[in-house]
Coordinates of C-alpha atoms and ligand atoms in Angstrom, one line a residue:
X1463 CA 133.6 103.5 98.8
X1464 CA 132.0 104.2 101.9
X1465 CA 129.1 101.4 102.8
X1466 CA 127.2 100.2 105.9
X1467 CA 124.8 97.4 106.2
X1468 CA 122.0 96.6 108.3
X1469 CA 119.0 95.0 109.2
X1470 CA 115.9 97.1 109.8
X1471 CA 113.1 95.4 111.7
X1472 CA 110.0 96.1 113.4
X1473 CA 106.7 94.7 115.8
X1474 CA 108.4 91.8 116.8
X1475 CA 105.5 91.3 119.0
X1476 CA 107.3 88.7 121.0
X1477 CA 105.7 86.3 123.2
X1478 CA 102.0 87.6 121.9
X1479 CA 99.4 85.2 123.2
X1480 CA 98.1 84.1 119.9
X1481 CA 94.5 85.1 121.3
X1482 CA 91.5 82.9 119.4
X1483 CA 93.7 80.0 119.0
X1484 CA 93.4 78.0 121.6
X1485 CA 91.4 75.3 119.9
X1486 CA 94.2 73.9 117.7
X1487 CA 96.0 70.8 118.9
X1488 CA 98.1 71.5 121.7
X1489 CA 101.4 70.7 119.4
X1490 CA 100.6 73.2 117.1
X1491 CA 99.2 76.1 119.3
X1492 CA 102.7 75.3 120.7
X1493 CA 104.7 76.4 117.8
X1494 CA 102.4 78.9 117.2
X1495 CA 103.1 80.7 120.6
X1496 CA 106.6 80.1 120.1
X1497 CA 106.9 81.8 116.6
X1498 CA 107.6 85.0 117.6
X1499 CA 110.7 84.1 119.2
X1500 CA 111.4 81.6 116.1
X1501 CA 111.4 84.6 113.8
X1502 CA 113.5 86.6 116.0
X1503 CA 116.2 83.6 116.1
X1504 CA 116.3 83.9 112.3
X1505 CA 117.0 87.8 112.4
X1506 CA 119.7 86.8 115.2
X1507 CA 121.6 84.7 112.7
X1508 CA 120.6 86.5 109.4
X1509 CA 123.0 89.5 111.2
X1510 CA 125.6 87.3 112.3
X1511 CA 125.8 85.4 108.9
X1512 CA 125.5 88.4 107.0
X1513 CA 128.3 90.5 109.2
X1514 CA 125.9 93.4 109.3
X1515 CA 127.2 96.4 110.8
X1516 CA 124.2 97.0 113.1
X1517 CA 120.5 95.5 113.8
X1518 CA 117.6 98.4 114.2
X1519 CA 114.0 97.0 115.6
X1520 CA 111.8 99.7 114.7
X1521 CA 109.1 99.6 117.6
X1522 CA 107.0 97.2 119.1
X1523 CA 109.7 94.6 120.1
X1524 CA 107.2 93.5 122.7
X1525 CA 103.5 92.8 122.6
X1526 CA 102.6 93.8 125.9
X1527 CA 103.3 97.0 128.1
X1528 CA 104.1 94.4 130.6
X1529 CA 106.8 92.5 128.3
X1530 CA 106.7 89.3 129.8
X1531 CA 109.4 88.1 131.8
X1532 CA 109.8 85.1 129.2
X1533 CA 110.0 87.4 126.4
X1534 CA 112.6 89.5 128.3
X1535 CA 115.0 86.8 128.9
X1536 CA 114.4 84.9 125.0
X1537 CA 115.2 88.5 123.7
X1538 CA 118.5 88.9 126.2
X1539 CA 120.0 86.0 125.2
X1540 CA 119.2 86.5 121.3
X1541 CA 121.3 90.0 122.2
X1542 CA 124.1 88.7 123.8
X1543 CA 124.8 86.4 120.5
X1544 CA 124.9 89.5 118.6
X1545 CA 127.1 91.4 121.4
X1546 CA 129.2 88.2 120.8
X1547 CA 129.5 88.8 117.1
X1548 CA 130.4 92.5 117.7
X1549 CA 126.9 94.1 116.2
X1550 CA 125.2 96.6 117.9
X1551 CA 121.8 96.7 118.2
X1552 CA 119.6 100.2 118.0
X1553 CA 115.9 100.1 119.4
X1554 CA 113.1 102.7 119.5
X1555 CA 110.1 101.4 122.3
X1556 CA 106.2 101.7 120.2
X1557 CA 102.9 101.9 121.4
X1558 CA 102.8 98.0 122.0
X1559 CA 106.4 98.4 124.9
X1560 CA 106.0 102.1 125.6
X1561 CA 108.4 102.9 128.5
X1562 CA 105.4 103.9 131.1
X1563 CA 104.9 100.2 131.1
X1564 CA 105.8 98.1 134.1
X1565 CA 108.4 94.9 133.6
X1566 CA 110.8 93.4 135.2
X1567 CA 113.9 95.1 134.2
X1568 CA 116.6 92.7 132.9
X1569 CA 119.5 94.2 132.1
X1570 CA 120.6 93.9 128.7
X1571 CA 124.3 93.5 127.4
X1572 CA 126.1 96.5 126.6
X1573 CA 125.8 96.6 122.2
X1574 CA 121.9 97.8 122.7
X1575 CA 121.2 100.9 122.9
X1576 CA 117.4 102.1 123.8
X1577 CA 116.5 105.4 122.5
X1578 CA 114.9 107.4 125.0
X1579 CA 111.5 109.6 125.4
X1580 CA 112.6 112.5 123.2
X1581 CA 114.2 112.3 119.9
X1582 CA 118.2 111.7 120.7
X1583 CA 121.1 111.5 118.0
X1584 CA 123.4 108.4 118.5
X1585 CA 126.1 108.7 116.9
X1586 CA 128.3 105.3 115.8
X1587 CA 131.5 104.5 113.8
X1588 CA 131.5 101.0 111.8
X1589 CA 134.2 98.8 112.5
X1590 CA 135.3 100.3 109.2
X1591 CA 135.2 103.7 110.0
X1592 CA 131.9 105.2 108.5
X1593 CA 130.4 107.2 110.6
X1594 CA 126.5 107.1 111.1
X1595 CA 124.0 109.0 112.7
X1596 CA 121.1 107.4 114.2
X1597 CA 117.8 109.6 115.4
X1598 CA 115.4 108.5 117.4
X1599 CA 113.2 108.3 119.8
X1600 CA 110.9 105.9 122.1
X1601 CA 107.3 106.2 123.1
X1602 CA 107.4 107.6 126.4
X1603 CA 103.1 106.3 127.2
X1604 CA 101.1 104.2 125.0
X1605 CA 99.7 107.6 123.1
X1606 CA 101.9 109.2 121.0
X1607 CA 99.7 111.7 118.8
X1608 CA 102.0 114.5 118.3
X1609 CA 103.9 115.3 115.2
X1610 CA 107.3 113.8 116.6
X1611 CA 109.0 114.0 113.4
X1612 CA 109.5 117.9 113.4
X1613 CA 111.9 117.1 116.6
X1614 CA 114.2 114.7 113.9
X1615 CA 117.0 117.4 112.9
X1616 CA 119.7 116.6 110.6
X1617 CA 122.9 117.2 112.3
X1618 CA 126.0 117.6 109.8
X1619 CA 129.5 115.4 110.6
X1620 CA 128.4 111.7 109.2
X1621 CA 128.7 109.5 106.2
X1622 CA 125.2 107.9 106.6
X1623 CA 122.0 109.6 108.2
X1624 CA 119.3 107.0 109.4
X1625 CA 115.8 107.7 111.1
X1626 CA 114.1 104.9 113.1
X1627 CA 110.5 106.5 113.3
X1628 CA 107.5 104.3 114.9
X1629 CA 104.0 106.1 113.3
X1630 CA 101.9 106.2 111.1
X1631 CA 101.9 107.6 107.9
X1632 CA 99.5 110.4 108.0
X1633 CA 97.2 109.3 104.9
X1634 CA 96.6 105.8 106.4
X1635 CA 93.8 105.9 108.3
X1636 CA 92.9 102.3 109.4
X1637 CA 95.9 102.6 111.9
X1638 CA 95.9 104.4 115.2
X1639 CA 97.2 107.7 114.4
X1640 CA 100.4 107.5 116.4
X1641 CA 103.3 109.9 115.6
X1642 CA 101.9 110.8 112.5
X1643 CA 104.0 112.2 109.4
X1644 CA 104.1 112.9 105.2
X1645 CA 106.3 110.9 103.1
X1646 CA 107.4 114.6 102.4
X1647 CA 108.3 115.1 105.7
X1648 CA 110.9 112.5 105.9
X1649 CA 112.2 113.3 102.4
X1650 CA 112.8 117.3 103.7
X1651 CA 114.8 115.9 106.4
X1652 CA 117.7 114.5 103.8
X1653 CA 118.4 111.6 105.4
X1654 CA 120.0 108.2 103.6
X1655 CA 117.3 105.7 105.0
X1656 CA 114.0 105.6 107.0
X1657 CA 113.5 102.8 109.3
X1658 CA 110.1 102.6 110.6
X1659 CA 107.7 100.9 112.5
X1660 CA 104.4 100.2 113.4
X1661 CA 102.2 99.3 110.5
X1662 CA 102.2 95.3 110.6
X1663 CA 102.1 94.8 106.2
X1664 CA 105.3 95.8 104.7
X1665 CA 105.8 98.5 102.3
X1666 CA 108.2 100.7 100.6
X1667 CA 106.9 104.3 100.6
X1668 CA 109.5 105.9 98.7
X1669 CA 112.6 104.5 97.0
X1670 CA 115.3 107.2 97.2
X1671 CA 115.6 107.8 100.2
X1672 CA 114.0 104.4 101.0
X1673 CA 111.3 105.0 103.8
X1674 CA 110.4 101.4 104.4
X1675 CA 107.6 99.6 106.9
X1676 CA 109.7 95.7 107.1
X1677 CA 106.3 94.5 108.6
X1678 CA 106.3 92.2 111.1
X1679 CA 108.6 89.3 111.4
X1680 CA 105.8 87.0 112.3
X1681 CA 101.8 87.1 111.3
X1682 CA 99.8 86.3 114.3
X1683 CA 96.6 85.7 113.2
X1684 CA 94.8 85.1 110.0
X1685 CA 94.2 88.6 109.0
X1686 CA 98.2 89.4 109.3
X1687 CA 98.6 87.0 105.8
X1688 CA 101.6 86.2 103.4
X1689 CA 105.2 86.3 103.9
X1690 CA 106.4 88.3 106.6
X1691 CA 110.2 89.0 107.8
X1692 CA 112.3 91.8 107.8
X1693 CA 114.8 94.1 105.7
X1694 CA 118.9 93.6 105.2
X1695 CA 120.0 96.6 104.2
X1696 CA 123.2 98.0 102.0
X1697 CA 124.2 101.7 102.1
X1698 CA 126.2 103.0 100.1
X1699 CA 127.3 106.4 98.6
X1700 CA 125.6 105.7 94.9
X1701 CA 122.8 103.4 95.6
X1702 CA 120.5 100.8 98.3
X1703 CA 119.8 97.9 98.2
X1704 CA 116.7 95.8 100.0
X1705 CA 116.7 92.2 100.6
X1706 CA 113.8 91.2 102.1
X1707 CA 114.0 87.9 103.9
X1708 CA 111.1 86.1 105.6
X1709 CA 111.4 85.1 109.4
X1710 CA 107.9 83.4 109.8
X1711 CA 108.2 80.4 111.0
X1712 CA 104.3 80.1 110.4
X1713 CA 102.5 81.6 107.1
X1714 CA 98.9 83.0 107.7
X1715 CA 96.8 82.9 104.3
X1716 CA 93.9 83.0 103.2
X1717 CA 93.8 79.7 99.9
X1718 CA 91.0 80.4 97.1
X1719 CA 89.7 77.7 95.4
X1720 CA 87.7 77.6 92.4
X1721 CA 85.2 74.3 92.1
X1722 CA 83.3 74.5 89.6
X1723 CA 85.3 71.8 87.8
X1724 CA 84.5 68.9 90.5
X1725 CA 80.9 67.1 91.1
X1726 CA 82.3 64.9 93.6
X1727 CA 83.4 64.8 97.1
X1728 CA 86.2 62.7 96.1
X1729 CA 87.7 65.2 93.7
X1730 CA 86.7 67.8 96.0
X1731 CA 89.2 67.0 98.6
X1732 CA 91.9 65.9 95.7
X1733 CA 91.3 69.5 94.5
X1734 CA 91.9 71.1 98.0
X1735 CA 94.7 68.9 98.9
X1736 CA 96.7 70.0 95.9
X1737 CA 95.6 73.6 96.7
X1738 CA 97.0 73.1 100.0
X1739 CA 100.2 71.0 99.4
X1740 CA 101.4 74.6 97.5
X1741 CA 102.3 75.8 101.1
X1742 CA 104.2 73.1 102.5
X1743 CA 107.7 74.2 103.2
X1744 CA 110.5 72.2 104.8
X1745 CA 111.5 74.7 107.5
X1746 CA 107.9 76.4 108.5
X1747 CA 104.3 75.6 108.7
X1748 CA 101.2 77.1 107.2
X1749 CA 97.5 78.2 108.8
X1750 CA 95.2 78.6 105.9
X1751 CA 91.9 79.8 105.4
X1752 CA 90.5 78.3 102.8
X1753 CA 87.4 79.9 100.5
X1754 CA 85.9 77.2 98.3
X1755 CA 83.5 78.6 95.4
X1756 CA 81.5 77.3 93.0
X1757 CA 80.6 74.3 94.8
X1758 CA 78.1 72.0 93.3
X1759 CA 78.5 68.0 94.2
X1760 CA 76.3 65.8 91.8
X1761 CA 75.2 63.7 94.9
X1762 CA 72.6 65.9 97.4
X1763 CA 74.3 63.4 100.2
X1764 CA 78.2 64.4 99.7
X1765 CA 76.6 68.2 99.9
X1766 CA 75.6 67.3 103.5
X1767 CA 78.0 68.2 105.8
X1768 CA 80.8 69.0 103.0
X1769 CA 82.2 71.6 105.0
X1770 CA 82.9 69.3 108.1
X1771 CA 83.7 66.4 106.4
X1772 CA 86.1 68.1 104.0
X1773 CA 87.9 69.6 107.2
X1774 CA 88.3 66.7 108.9
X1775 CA 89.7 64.4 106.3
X1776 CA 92.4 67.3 105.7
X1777 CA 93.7 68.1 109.2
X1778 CA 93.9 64.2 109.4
X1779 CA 97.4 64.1 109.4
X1780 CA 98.7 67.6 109.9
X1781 CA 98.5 67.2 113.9
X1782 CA 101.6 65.0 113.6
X1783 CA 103.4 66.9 110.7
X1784 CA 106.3 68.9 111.2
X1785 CA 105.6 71.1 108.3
X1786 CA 102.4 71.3 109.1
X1787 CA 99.2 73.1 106.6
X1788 CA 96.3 73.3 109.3
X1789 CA 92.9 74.5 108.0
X1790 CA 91.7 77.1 110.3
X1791 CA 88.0 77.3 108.3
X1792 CA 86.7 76.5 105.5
X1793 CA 84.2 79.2 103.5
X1794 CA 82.4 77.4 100.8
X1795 CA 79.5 79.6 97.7
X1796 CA 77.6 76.8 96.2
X1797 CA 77.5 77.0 92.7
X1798 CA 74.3 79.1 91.6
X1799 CA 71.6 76.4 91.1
X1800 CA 70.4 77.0 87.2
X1801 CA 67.2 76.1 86.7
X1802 CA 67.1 75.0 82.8
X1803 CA 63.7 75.1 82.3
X1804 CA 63.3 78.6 83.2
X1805 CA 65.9 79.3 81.3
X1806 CA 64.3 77.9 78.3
X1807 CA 61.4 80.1 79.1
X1808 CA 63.0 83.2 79.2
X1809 CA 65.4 83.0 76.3
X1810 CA 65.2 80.8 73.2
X1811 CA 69.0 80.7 72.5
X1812 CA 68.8 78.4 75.9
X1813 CA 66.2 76.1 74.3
X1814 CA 68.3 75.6 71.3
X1815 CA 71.9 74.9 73.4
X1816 CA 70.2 72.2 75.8
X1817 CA 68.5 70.8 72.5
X1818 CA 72.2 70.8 71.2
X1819 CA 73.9 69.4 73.8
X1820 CA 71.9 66.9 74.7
X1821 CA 71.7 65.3 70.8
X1822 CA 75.5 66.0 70.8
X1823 CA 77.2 62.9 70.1
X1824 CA 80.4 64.1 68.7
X1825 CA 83.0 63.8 71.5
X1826 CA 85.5 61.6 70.0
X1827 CA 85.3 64.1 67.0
X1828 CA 85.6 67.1 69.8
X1829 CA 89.1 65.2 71.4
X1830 CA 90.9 64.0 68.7
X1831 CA 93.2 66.4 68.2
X1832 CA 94.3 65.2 71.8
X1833 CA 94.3 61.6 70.7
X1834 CA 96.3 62.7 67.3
X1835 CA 99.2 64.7 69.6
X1836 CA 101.9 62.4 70.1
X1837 CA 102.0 62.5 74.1
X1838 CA 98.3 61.6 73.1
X1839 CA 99.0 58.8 71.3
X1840 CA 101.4 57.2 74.1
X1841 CA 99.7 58.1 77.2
X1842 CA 95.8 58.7 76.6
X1843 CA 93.3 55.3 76.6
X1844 CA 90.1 55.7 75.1
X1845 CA 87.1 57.3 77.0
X1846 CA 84.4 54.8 78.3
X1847 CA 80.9 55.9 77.4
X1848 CA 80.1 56.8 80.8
X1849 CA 83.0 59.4 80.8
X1850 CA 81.9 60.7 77.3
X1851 CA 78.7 61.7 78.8
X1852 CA 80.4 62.9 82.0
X1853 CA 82.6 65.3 79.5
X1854 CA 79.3 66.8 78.0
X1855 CA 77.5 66.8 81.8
X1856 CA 80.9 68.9 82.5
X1857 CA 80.9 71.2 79.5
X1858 CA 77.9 72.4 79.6
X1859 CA 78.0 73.2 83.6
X1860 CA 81.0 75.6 82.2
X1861 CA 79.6 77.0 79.6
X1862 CA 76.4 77.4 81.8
X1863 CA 78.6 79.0 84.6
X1864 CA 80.1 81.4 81.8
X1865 CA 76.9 82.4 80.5
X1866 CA 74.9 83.1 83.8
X1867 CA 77.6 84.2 86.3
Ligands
MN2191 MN1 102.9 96.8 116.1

């Protein structure tokens, strides 16, 4: 059966300066600067593992019209390990590394092919003998407005038909309206597969024949959030299949956490550390923002300053750790302050439940069935009377939080 795999990426971005960041710790801005090129090495090996047939980057290789020199020679030599491995590689220029640019040319080795201004038809046989049709066609300035996809023409004599298109589909409206075009469009053309480009969150527009944004390989700040890699893709007569693998060697993401269950800084931080110890990885690091609600410490002191205080005793240790979980900022809501006499006022039912609660006596009764549970039994020691009342303090904050919020 005829089959060809590949690996469809896009906005590599490489060597983008990470503006806003310079105020993290020089070892971490560090490896933030140098993700980009971390993400890329992943794709490098990902095709060489895999034995794909070819690589396609979708736009946007480079973050700057200029490309830096560094980011010139970093991409060379990832190319020449995949021109030793025998994989071509296919690239259409974006918006981002338009061709009206000026670099300093490098000259790549011989498996990459750059498509030029206007829409071109490559045409390539897999080392076992499928024959594909690549179209594409790179962004000859930085503004690309016209409707470049009626120029994509299917031409006949090939086993597989792929598009590389960087642009924006025509209903979004929060991207630069580069290249625009319909899903509809594409699907008219009767192609096998629709690599594009340009829009930085990944998404599948339409399933058969797959028209698929990979995203970018690596967020760079902390609006571009969750995982982020790119697509290995297998072609074949009867079906497709998408495996998405994530390239990031840093995750951007934004943490909520609910407090209303703590009343001291103490279990504040415990709270937030656990929150936080759910994104560290062995092989990458983690920027979070974190958004504390419900906040409402017993003690008016530990409410001073929380937000400064919390933030430094959790980047305490991350400068020094390899798999890292910095805290870019820290949003905290206070819990609403319920004032229980005007509630009283208002609303007899209120009058009765503080009545109630505060006469309530009954805990041991109210836990028992967790005392009479046989884990119970082994692990649980009674309750002090101090944490009794700190139980009721707690219970009625909830139901209180329920009621009002
Ligand atoms: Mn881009």
């Amino acid at each position: 059966m005829k089959k060809v795999t590949f690996i469809h990426a896009a906005d590599l971005h490489l060597d983008s300066p990470m503006t806003g960041l310079r105020h993290l710790p020089a070892t971490i801005f560090s490896r933030v600067k140098e993700s980009t090129f971390t993400a890329l090495k992943k794709l490098t090996k990902t095709a060489i593992d895999r034995k794909v047939d070819f690589v396609i980057l979708a736009g946007d290789l480079f973050d700057g019209e200029d490309r830096s020199l560094r980011a010139l020679s970093r991409f060379r030599a990832e190319m020449r390990r995949l021109e030793e491995n025998g994989i071509p590689v296919y690239i259409v220029h974006g918006n981002h590394d338009h061709l009206n640019g000026s670099w300093i040319h490098l000259d790549m080795p011989p498996n990459v092919y750059v498509f030029p201004g206007e829409v071109e038809i490559k045409k390539q046989q897999t080392k076992t003998g499928e024959r594909i049709h690549l179209y594409g066609f790179s962004y000859p300035t930085r503004h690309v407005f016209e409707k470049k996809i009626v120029e994509y023409q299917k031409e006949e004599g090939a086993d597989f038909h792929i598009g590389i298109l960087h642009g924006n589909e025509a209903s979004g409206t929060v991207h630069d309206n580069y290249a625009p075009f319909t899903v509809q469009e594409l699907q008219e053309k009767d192609f096998d597969y629709w690599a594009l480009g340009h829009i930085h969150k990944r998404a599948v527009l339409a399933e058969s024949p797959p028209i698929v944004y990979p995203g970018n390989i690596q967020g760079r700040n902390k609006k571009e959030t969750g995982s982020k890699g790119f697509y290995h893709v297998t072609l074949t007569e009867i079906d497709t299949k998408l495996d998405f693998i994530e390239a990031a060697d840093i995750l951007w993401e934004q943490v909520k956490v609910d407090a209303s269950t703590v009343s001291r800084f103490q279990e504040l931080l415990q709270l937030c550390q656990k929150e936080i110890n759910k994104y560290r990885k062995e092989d990458s690091a983690a920027i979070l923002s974190l958004y504390i609600k419900n906040l409402q410490l017993a003690d008016e002191h530990e409410m001073k300053n929380v937000e400064t205080n919390l933030l430094e005793l959790l980047l305490e240790e991350e400068k020094d750790e390899e798999s890292f979980v910095w805290i870019a900022e820290i949003h905290i809501t206070k819990s609403q302050q319920i004032d229980k006499e005007q509630l009283k006022k208002e609303v007899n039912f209120y009058g009765n439940l503080f009545e109630t609660i505060e006469r309530f006596e009954n805990v041991d009764e109210a836990i028992a069935s967790l005392y009479e549970h046989r884990l119970g039994q082994k692990h649980l020691s009674p309750l002090s009377e101090d944490e009794k009342r700190e139980l009721i303090v707690r219970a009625e904050k909830l139901l209180l939080d329920l009621l009002c919020n």
